[in-house]
PDB file of C-alpha atoms in Angstrom:
ATOM      1  CA  MET A   1     229.952 130.992 118.104  1.00 47.00           C
ATOM      2  CA  SER A   2     232.986 129.516 119.897  1.00 51.00           C
ATOM      3  CA  ARG A   3     235.066 130.649 122.863  1.00 44.00           C
ATOM      4  CA  TYR A   4     237.795 129.303 125.055  1.00 48.00           C
ATOM      5  CA  VAL A   5     238.320 129.743 128.685  1.00 49.00           C
ATOM      6  CA  LYS A   6     241.505 128.566 130.280  1.00 46.00           C
ATOM      7  CA  ASN A   7     241.098 127.731 133.953  1.00 51.00           C
ATOM      8  CA  TYR A   8     242.962 124.470 134.781  1.00 48.00           C
ATOM      9  CA  GLY A   9     241.698 123.192 138.078  1.00 50.00           C
ATOM     10  CA  PRO A  10     243.218 120.879 140.637  1.00 52.00           C
ATOM     11  CA  GLY A  11     241.577 117.895 138.805  1.00 52.00           C
ATOM     12  CA  ALA A  12     244.028 118.289 135.904  1.00 50.00           C
ATOM     13  CA  GLU A  13     246.831 116.582 137.858  1.00 56.00           C
ATOM     14  CA  GLY A  14     247.532 113.151 136.420  1.00 53.00           C
ATOM     15  CA  PHE A  15     245.999 113.749 132.964  1.00 63.00           C
ATOM     16  CA  ARG A  16     249.163 114.695 131.127  1.00 62.00           C
ATOM     17  CA  SER A  17     250.296 113.318 127.708  1.00 66.00           C
ATOM     18  CA  SER A  18     251.578 110.083 129.411  1.00 67.00           C
ATOM     19  CA  TYR A  19     248.095 109.255 130.591  1.00 63.00           C
ATOM     20  CA  TRP A  20     246.602 109.486 127.127  1.00 59.00           C
ATOM     21  CA  GLU A  21     249.551 107.361 125.705  1.00 65.00           C
ATOM     22  CA  LYS A  22     249.048 104.694 128.443  1.00 62.00           C
ATOM     23  CA  TYR A  23     245.263 104.398 128.521  1.00 59.00           C
ATOM     24  CA  TYR A  24     244.154 105.511 125.010  1.00 62.00           C
ATOM     25  CA  GLY A  25     247.204 104.074 122.965  1.00 61.00           C
ATOM     26  CA  ASP A  26     244.720 101.666 121.287  1.00 61.00           C
ATOM     27  CA  PRO A  27     241.525 103.620 120.741  1.00 60.00           C
ATOM     28  CA  ASP A  28     239.907 100.962 118.663  1.00 63.00           C
ATOM     29  CA  ILE A  29     239.154  99.076 121.955  1.00 62.00           C
ATOM     30  CA  MET A  30     238.195 102.048 124.093  1.00 72.00           C
ATOM     31  CA  ASP A  31     234.603 102.326 125.127  1.00 74.00           C
ATOM     32  CA  CYS A  32     233.014 105.690 124.007  1.00 79.00           C
ATOM     33  CA  ILE A  33     235.595 105.939 121.239  1.00 82.00           C
ATOM     34  CA  TYR A  34     235.223 102.894 118.946  1.00 83.00           C
ATOM     35  CA  ASN A  35     231.434 102.792 119.762  1.00 87.00           C
ATOM     36  CA  ALA A  36     230.757 106.505 120.254  1.00 91.00           C
ATOM     37  CA  ARG A  37     228.109 106.476 117.588  1.00 93.00           C
ATOM     38  CA  GLU A  38     226.328 103.570 119.149  1.00 92.00           C
ATOM     39  CA  HIS A  39     226.210 105.351 122.495  1.00 92.00           C
ATOM     40  CA  ALA A  40     224.849 108.453 120.807  1.00 95.00           C
ATOM     41  CA  ASN A  41     222.309 106.615 118.792  1.00 94.00           C
ATOM     42  CA  TYR A  42     221.129 104.715 121.824  1.00 93.00           C
ATOM     43  CA  LEU A  43     220.423 107.992 123.729  1.00 94.00           C
ATOM     44  CA  GLU A  44     218.845 109.636 120.655  1.00 95.00           C
ATOM     45  CA  ALA A  45     216.449 106.704 120.271  1.00 95.00           C
ATOM     46  CA  LEU A  46     215.654 106.670 123.955  1.00 93.00           C
ATOM     47  CA  PHE A  47     214.830 110.415 124.114  1.00 95.00           C
ATOM     48  CA  SER A  48     212.953 110.300 120.881  1.00 94.00           C
ATOM     49  CA  LEU A  49     210.771 107.464 122.159  1.00 93.00           C
ATOM     50  CA  GLU A  50     209.826 109.641 125.127  1.00 91.00           C
ATOM     51  CA  ALA A  51     209.442 112.854 123.030  1.00 94.00           C
ATOM     52  CA  ILE A  52     212.184 114.548 124.932  1.00 95.00           C
ATOM     53  CA  HIS A  53     214.052 117.423 123.124  1.00 96.00           C
ATOM     54  CA  ILE A  54     217.704 117.865 123.841  1.00 97.00           C
ATOM     55  CA  GLY A  55     218.609 121.471 123.004  1.00 97.00           C
ATOM     56  CA  SER A  56     221.657 121.878 125.270  1.00 98.00           C
ATOM     57  CA  LEU A  57     224.429 119.460 125.863  1.00 98.00           C
ATOM     58  CA  ILE A  58     227.456 119.290 128.119  1.00 98.00           C
ATOM     59  CA  ASP A  59     230.328 116.791 128.325  1.00 97.00           C
ATOM     60  CA  PHE A  60     231.951 116.727 131.789  1.00 96.00           C
ATOM     61  CA  GLY A  61     235.279 115.258 130.335  1.00 93.00           C
ATOM     62  CA  TYR A  62     235.284 115.285 126.618  1.00 93.00           C
ATOM     63  CA  GLY A  63     238.848 113.935 126.295  1.00 90.00           C
ATOM     64  CA  LEU A  64     239.715 113.762 122.470  1.00 89.00           C
ATOM     65  CA  GLY A  65     236.118 114.592 121.630  1.00 94.00           C
ATOM     66  CA  HIS A  66     234.945 111.377 120.010  1.00 93.00           C
ATOM     67  CA  LEU A  67     231.768 110.897 122.130  1.00 95.00           C
ATOM     68  CA  LEU A  68     231.044 114.551 122.263  1.00 97.00           C
ATOM     69  CA  GLY A  69     231.123 114.832 118.466  1.00 97.00           C
ATOM     70  CA  ALA A  70     228.867 111.852 118.165  1.00 97.00           C
ATOM     71  CA  MET A  71     226.396 113.221 120.507  1.00 97.00           C
ATOM     72  CA  ILE A  72     226.287 116.569 118.661  1.00 98.00           C
ATOM     73  CA  ASP A  73     225.657 114.733 115.409  1.00 97.00           C
ATOM     74  CA  ALA A  74     222.729 112.752 117.019  1.00 97.00           C
ATOM     75  CA  PHE A  75     221.017 115.673 118.775  1.00 98.00           C
ATOM     76  CA  MET A  76     222.177 118.809 116.973  1.00 98.00           C
ATOM     77  CA  PRO A  77     221.719 120.930 120.088  1.00 98.00           C
ATOM     78  CA  HIS A  78     221.797 124.762 119.806  1.00 97.00           C
ATOM     79  CA  THR A  79     224.185 124.987 122.886  1.00 97.00           C
ATOM     80  CA  VAL A  80     227.233 122.691 123.489  1.00 97.00           C
ATOM     81  CA  GLU A  81     229.697 122.978 126.338  1.00 96.00           C
ATOM     82  CA  GLY A  82     232.546 120.798 127.262  1.00 96.00           C
ATOM     83  CA  ILE A  83     234.975 120.653 130.162  1.00 94.00           C
ATOM     84  CA  GLU A  84     238.299 118.901 130.130  1.00 91.00           C
ATOM     85  CA  PRO A  85     241.059 118.822 132.891  1.00 88.00           C
ATOM     86  CA  SER A  86     243.812 117.589 130.696  1.00 86.00           C
ATOM     87  CA  SER A  87     245.838 120.311 128.904  1.00 84.00           C
ATOM     88  CA  HIS A  88     246.887 117.639 126.441  1.00 84.00           C
ATOM     89  CA  ALA A  89     243.412 116.801 125.409  1.00 86.00           C
ATOM     90  CA  TYR A  90     242.109 120.378 125.640  1.00 89.00           C
ATOM     91  CA  ASN A  91     244.716 121.654 123.183  1.00 88.00           C
ATOM     92  CA  ARG A  92     243.929 118.859 120.738  1.00 89.00           C
ATOM     93  CA  VAL A  93     240.186 119.599 120.240  1.00 92.00           C
ATOM     94  CA  ASP A  94     239.118 122.683 118.444  1.00 91.00           C
ATOM     95  CA  ALA A  95     235.655 124.073 119.300  1.00 92.00           C
ATOM     96  CA  ALA A  96     235.203 125.065 115.558  1.00 92.00           C
ATOM     97  CA  SER A  97     235.495 121.416 114.610  1.00 93.00           C
ATOM     98  CA  LEU A  98     232.511 120.583 116.685  1.00 96.00           C
ATOM     99  CA  GLN A  99     230.235 123.263 115.458  1.00 95.00           C
ATOM    100  CA  ARG A 100     228.001 121.688 112.894  1.00 95.00           C
ATOM    101  CA  VAL A 101     226.063 124.880 111.883  1.00 96.00           C
ATOM    102  CA  PRO A 102     226.775 128.620 112.358  1.00 94.00           C
ATOM    103  CA  SER A 103     223.930 129.032 114.966  1.00 95.00           C
ATOM    104  CA  MET A 104     225.379 126.313 117.202  1.00 96.00           C
ATOM    105  CA  GLU A 105     227.230 127.762 120.091  1.00 96.00           C
ATOM    106  CA  VAL A 106     230.210 125.618 121.295  1.00 96.00           C
ATOM    107  CA  SER A 107     232.237 126.418 124.436  1.00 94.00           C
ATOM    108  CA  LEU A 108     235.077 124.490 125.697  1.00 94.00           C
ATOM    109  CA  TYR A 109     236.592 124.987 129.236  1.00 92.00           C
ATOM    110  CA  ALA A 110     239.874 123.785 130.449  1.00 90.00           C
ATOM    111  CA  THR A 111     238.826 122.808 133.892  1.00 90.00           C
ATOM    112  CA  ASP A 112     237.769 119.754 135.906  1.00 91.00           C
ATOM    113  CA  LEU A 113     234.353 118.707 137.181  1.00 93.00           C
ATOM    114  CA  LEU A 114     234.810 119.726 140.773  1.00 92.00           C
ATOM    115  CA  SER A 115     235.967 123.203 139.835  1.00 92.00           C
ATOM    116  CA  TRP A 116     233.115 123.467 137.435  1.00 93.00           C
ATOM    117  CA  CYS A 117     230.656 122.482 140.143  1.00 94.00           C
ATOM    118  CA  LEU A 118     232.128 125.012 142.657  1.00 92.00           C
ATOM    119  CA  ASP A 119     232.189 127.889 140.141  1.00 92.00           C
ATOM    120  CA  SER A 120     229.459 130.312 141.436  1.00 89.00           C
ATOM    121  CA  SER A 121     229.315 131.992 138.048  1.00 89.00           C
ATOM    122  CA  ARG A 122     227.885 128.716 136.637  1.00 87.00           C
ATOM    123  CA  GLU A 123     225.149 128.576 139.353  1.00 86.00           C
ATOM    124  CA  GLU A 124     222.278 129.420 137.020  1.00 89.00           C
ATOM    125  CA  VAL A 125     223.329 127.343 134.039  1.00 90.00           C
ATOM    126  CA  GLU A 126     221.088 124.417 133.134  1.00 95.00           C
ATOM    127  CA  PHE A 127     221.520 121.697 130.456  1.00 97.00           C
ATOM    128  CA  ASP A 128     219.180 119.295 128.965  1.00 97.00           C
ATOM    129  CA  LEU A 129     221.741 116.505 128.817  1.00 97.00           C
ATOM    130  CA  GLY A 130     224.986 115.860 130.562  1.00 97.00           C
ATOM    131  CA  ILE A 131     227.550 113.340 129.411  1.00 96.00           C
ATOM    132  CA  CYS A 132     230.009 111.953 132.079  1.00 94.00           C
ATOM    133  CA  THR A 133     231.976 108.989 130.910  1.00 89.00           C
ATOM    134  CA  SER A 134     235.056 107.731 132.712  1.00 84.00           C
ATOM    135  CA  VAL A 135     235.235 110.743 135.022  1.00 88.00           C
ATOM    136  CA  LEU A 136     233.635 109.895 138.482  1.00 85.00           C
ATOM    137  CA  GLN A 137     236.224 107.215 139.232  1.00 80.00           C
ATOM    138  CA  TYR A 138     238.844 109.959 139.555  1.00 82.00           C
ATOM    139  CA  LEU A 139     236.966 111.743 142.220  1.00 85.00           C
ATOM    140  CA  SER A 140     237.149 111.052 145.922  1.00 84.00           C
ATOM    141  CA  ASP A 141     233.947 110.109 147.764  1.00 86.00           C
ATOM    142  CA  GLU A 142     233.751 113.552 149.307  1.00 90.00           C
ATOM    143  CA  GLU A 143     234.064 115.183 145.894  1.00 90.00           C
ATOM    144  CA  ILE A 144     231.405 113.009 144.451  1.00 90.00           C
ATOM    145  CA  ARG A 145     229.083 113.982 147.411  1.00 90.00           C
ATOM    146  CA  THR A 146     229.848 117.599 146.612  1.00 93.00           C
ATOM    147  CA  CYS A 147     229.341 117.221 142.838  1.00 93.00           C
ATOM    148  CA  VAL A 148     226.160 115.077 142.481  1.00 92.00           C
ATOM    149  CA  PRO A 149     223.603 117.538 144.131  1.00 92.00           C
ATOM    150  CA  ILE A 150     225.044 120.310 141.909  1.00 94.00           C
ATOM    151  CA  LEU A 151     224.846 118.198 138.804  1.00 94.00           C
ATOM    152  CA  ALA A 152     221.217 117.325 139.828  1.00 92.00           C
ATOM    153  CA  ARG A 153     220.400 120.995 139.767  1.00 93.00           C
ATOM    154  CA  ARG A 154     222.178 121.913 136.553  1.00 95.00           C
ATOM    155  CA  VAL A 155     221.405 118.901 134.390  1.00 96.00           C
ATOM    156  CA  LYS A 156     218.121 117.429 133.554  1.00 94.00           C
ATOM    157  CA  TYR A 157     219.508 114.027 132.380  1.00 95.00           C
ATOM    158  CA  LEU A 158     222.936 112.625 133.152  1.00 94.00           C
ATOM    159  CA  TYR A 159     224.506 109.778 131.102  1.00 93.00           C
ATOM    160  CA  PHE A 160     227.476 108.407 132.928  1.00 85.00           C
ATOM    161  CA  THR A 161     229.644 105.293 132.795  1.00 82.00           C
ATOM    162  CA  ILE A 162     232.474 104.062 134.950  1.00 75.00           C
ATOM    163  CA  PRO A 163     235.024 101.526 133.581  1.00 65.00           C
ATOM    164  CA  ILE A 164     234.535  98.578 135.982  1.00 57.00           C
ATOM    165  CA  ASP A 165     232.827  95.258 135.437  1.00 51.00           C
ATOM    166  CA  ILE A 166     232.774  92.899 138.419  1.00 49.00           C
ATOM    167  CA  GLU A 167     232.139  95.489 141.045  1.00 46.00           C
ATOM    168  CA  LEU A 168     229.222  96.721 139.099  1.00 47.00           C
ATOM    169  CA  GLU A 169     227.718  93.254 138.843  1.00 52.00           C
ATOM    170  CA  TYR A 170     228.073  92.870 142.675  1.00 47.00           C
ATOM    171  CA  THR A 171     226.547  96.298 143.195  1.00 47.00           C
ATOM    172  CA  LYS A 172     223.600  95.441 140.963  1.00 47.00           C
ATOM    173  CA  LYS A 173     222.877  92.265 142.974  1.00 51.00           C
ATOM    174  CA  SER A 174     223.207  93.991 146.344  1.00 48.00           C
ATOM    175  CA  SER A 175     221.117  96.822 145.247  1.00 50.00           C
ATOM    176  CA  ARG A 176     218.209  94.465 144.576  1.00 54.00           C
ATOM    177  CA  GLU A 177     218.450  93.350 148.116  1.00 53.00           C
ATOM    178  CA  TYR A 178     217.359  96.948 148.981  1.00 51.00           C
ATOM    179  CA  LYS A 179     214.566  97.027 146.590  1.00 57.00           C
ATOM    180  CA  VAL A 180     216.397  99.138 143.910  1.00 61.00           C
ATOM    181  CA  ILE A 181     215.989  97.342 140.557  1.00 63.00           C
ATOM    182  CA  SER A 182     218.626  97.929 137.899  1.00 64.00           C
ATOM    183  CA  ASP A 183     219.695  96.438 134.633  1.00 64.00           C
ATOM    184  CA  PHE A 184     223.339  95.581 133.825  1.00 64.00           C
ATOM    185  CA  ARG A 185     224.999  95.601 130.399  1.00 64.00           C
ATOM    186  CA  ALA A 186     228.621  94.370 130.196  1.00 63.00           C
ATOM    187  CA  PRO A 187     231.184  95.572 130.587  1.00 61.00           C
ATOM    188  CA  ASP A 188     230.353  98.565 132.740  1.00 63.00           C
ATOM    189  CA  ILE A 189     226.782  99.952 132.497  1.00 68.00           C
ATOM    190  CA  MET A 190     224.075  99.993 135.068  1.00 67.00           C
ATOM    191  CA  ARG A 191     220.704 101.255 133.879  1.00 69.00           C
ATOM    192  CA  PHE A 192     217.900 102.672 136.034  1.00 69.00           C
ATOM    193  CA  GLY A 193     214.462 103.431 134.640  1.00 68.00           C
ATOM    194  CA  PHE A 194     212.628 106.449 135.831  1.00 69.00           C
ATOM    195  CA  THR A 195     209.060 106.604 134.731  1.00 69.00           C
ATOM    196  CA  PRO A 196     207.785 110.266 134.932  1.00 69.00           C
ATOM    197  CA  LEU A 197     204.143 108.973 135.113  1.00 68.00           C
ATOM    198  CA  TYR A 198     204.365 107.663 138.680  1.00 63.00           C
ATOM    199  CA  THR A 199     207.958 107.968 139.898  1.00 72.00           C
ATOM    200  CA  ARG A 200     208.117 110.589 142.697  1.00 74.00           C
ATOM    201  CA  PHE A 201     211.105 112.639 143.810  1.00 74.00           C
ATOM    202  CA  VAL A 202     211.159 110.712 147.105  1.00 73.00           C
ATOM    203  CA  ASP A 203     211.436 107.485 145.201  1.00 73.00           C
ATOM    204  CA  VAL A 204     214.532 108.764 143.419  1.00 77.00           C
ATOM    205  CA  TRP A 205     215.970 110.042 146.650  1.00 79.00           C
ATOM    206  CA  HIS A 206     215.452 106.611 148.365  1.00 74.00           C
ATOM    207  CA  ALA A 207     217.013 104.754 145.462  1.00 76.00           C
ATOM    208  CA  VAL A 208     220.136 106.979 145.497  1.00 79.00           C
ATOM    209  CA  ASP A 209     220.456 106.804 149.180  1.00 79.00           C
ATOM    210  CA  ARG A 210     220.210 102.975 149.237  1.00 76.00           C
ATOM    211  CA  LEU A 211     222.828 102.743 146.464  1.00 76.00           C
ATOM    212  CA  ALA A 212     225.144 105.085 148.393  1.00 79.00           C
ATOM    213  CA  THR A 213     224.777 102.748 151.383  1.00 78.00           C
ATOM    214  CA  VAL A 214     225.599  99.726 149.184  1.00 74.00           C
ATOM    215  CA  MET A 215     228.817 101.470 147.941  1.00 75.00           C
ATOM    216  CA  ASP A 216     229.866 103.175 151.233  1.00 79.00           C
ATOM    217  CA  GLU A 217     229.505 100.047 153.279  1.00 79.00           C
ATOM    218  CA  ARG A 218     230.844  97.773 150.428  1.00 76.00           C
ATOM    219  CA  ARG A 219     227.672  95.499 150.913  1.00 72.00           C
ATOM    220  CA  TRP A 220     228.210  94.484 147.197  1.00 66.00           C
ATOM    221  CA  ASP A 221     231.321  92.714 148.252  1.00 73.00           C
ATOM    222  CA  GLN A 222     229.507  90.086 150.439  1.00 71.00           C
ATOM    223  CA  PRO A 223     229.970  86.428 149.400  1.00 74.00           C
ATOM    224  CA  GLN A 224     226.340  85.925 148.176  1.00 66.00           C
ATOM    225  CA  PHE A 225     226.730  88.478 145.485  1.00 62.00           C
ATOM    226  CA  HIS A 226     229.853  87.035 143.996  1.00 65.00           C
ATOM    227  CA  THR A 227     228.337  84.411 141.726  1.00 68.00           C
ATOM    228  CA  ARG A 228     227.666  85.724 138.240  1.00 64.00           C
ATOM    229  CA  LYS A 229     224.462  84.542 136.696  1.00 62.00           C
ATOM    230  CA  LYS A 230     224.045  83.806 132.942  1.00 59.00           C
ATOM    231  CA  VAL A 231     221.105  86.290 132.756  1.00 53.00           C
ATOM    232  CA  THR A 232     221.648  89.829 134.069  1.00 51.00           C
TER     233      THR A 232
END
């Protein structure tokens, strides 16, 4: 089953055809396009190891659909949802092309992340896995503060990337100063491990709060964090 809902939100500004031509003119070098299958296989292997079933999936900015399609192939969820603020990208991806089996329900929404989070009709929706790649950098700090608690309620696991390198390296180093241990993979991925056996809610809360402080106060930009080490 496939259905379309047109509701272009304020976050659609700036994502016209010129944006895609400028930043995605060479898809062979774009993260989550040329290596979409590797991203999907990585997540599938991780969840399989932990015996976690992914039955529902949402992509919070599916763009031209490369990564979303790879995630669908990897997990074969019964419910798939995608939101996309760009009318150019939205009109190029057909929900039917993402539907792998007749029983799979695929829904594509022409809206942005902030509008989706503030949509009261979606309050009771819950997904096993959320994909959020190259999205958060387009939100203001206040919009991020609004969206993150809502995402935490509606999505069990969130996989996100942001396209920066040096600042992430600095953030990782400064976060360790506040007893938050992360792992960095170039060019733009920070990984945090949450062990269900002994990680408490308060531990996660403290980690996010300390990382927010590192970012808000730009503590990652202090001189002692600017030296890149060979081993990350």
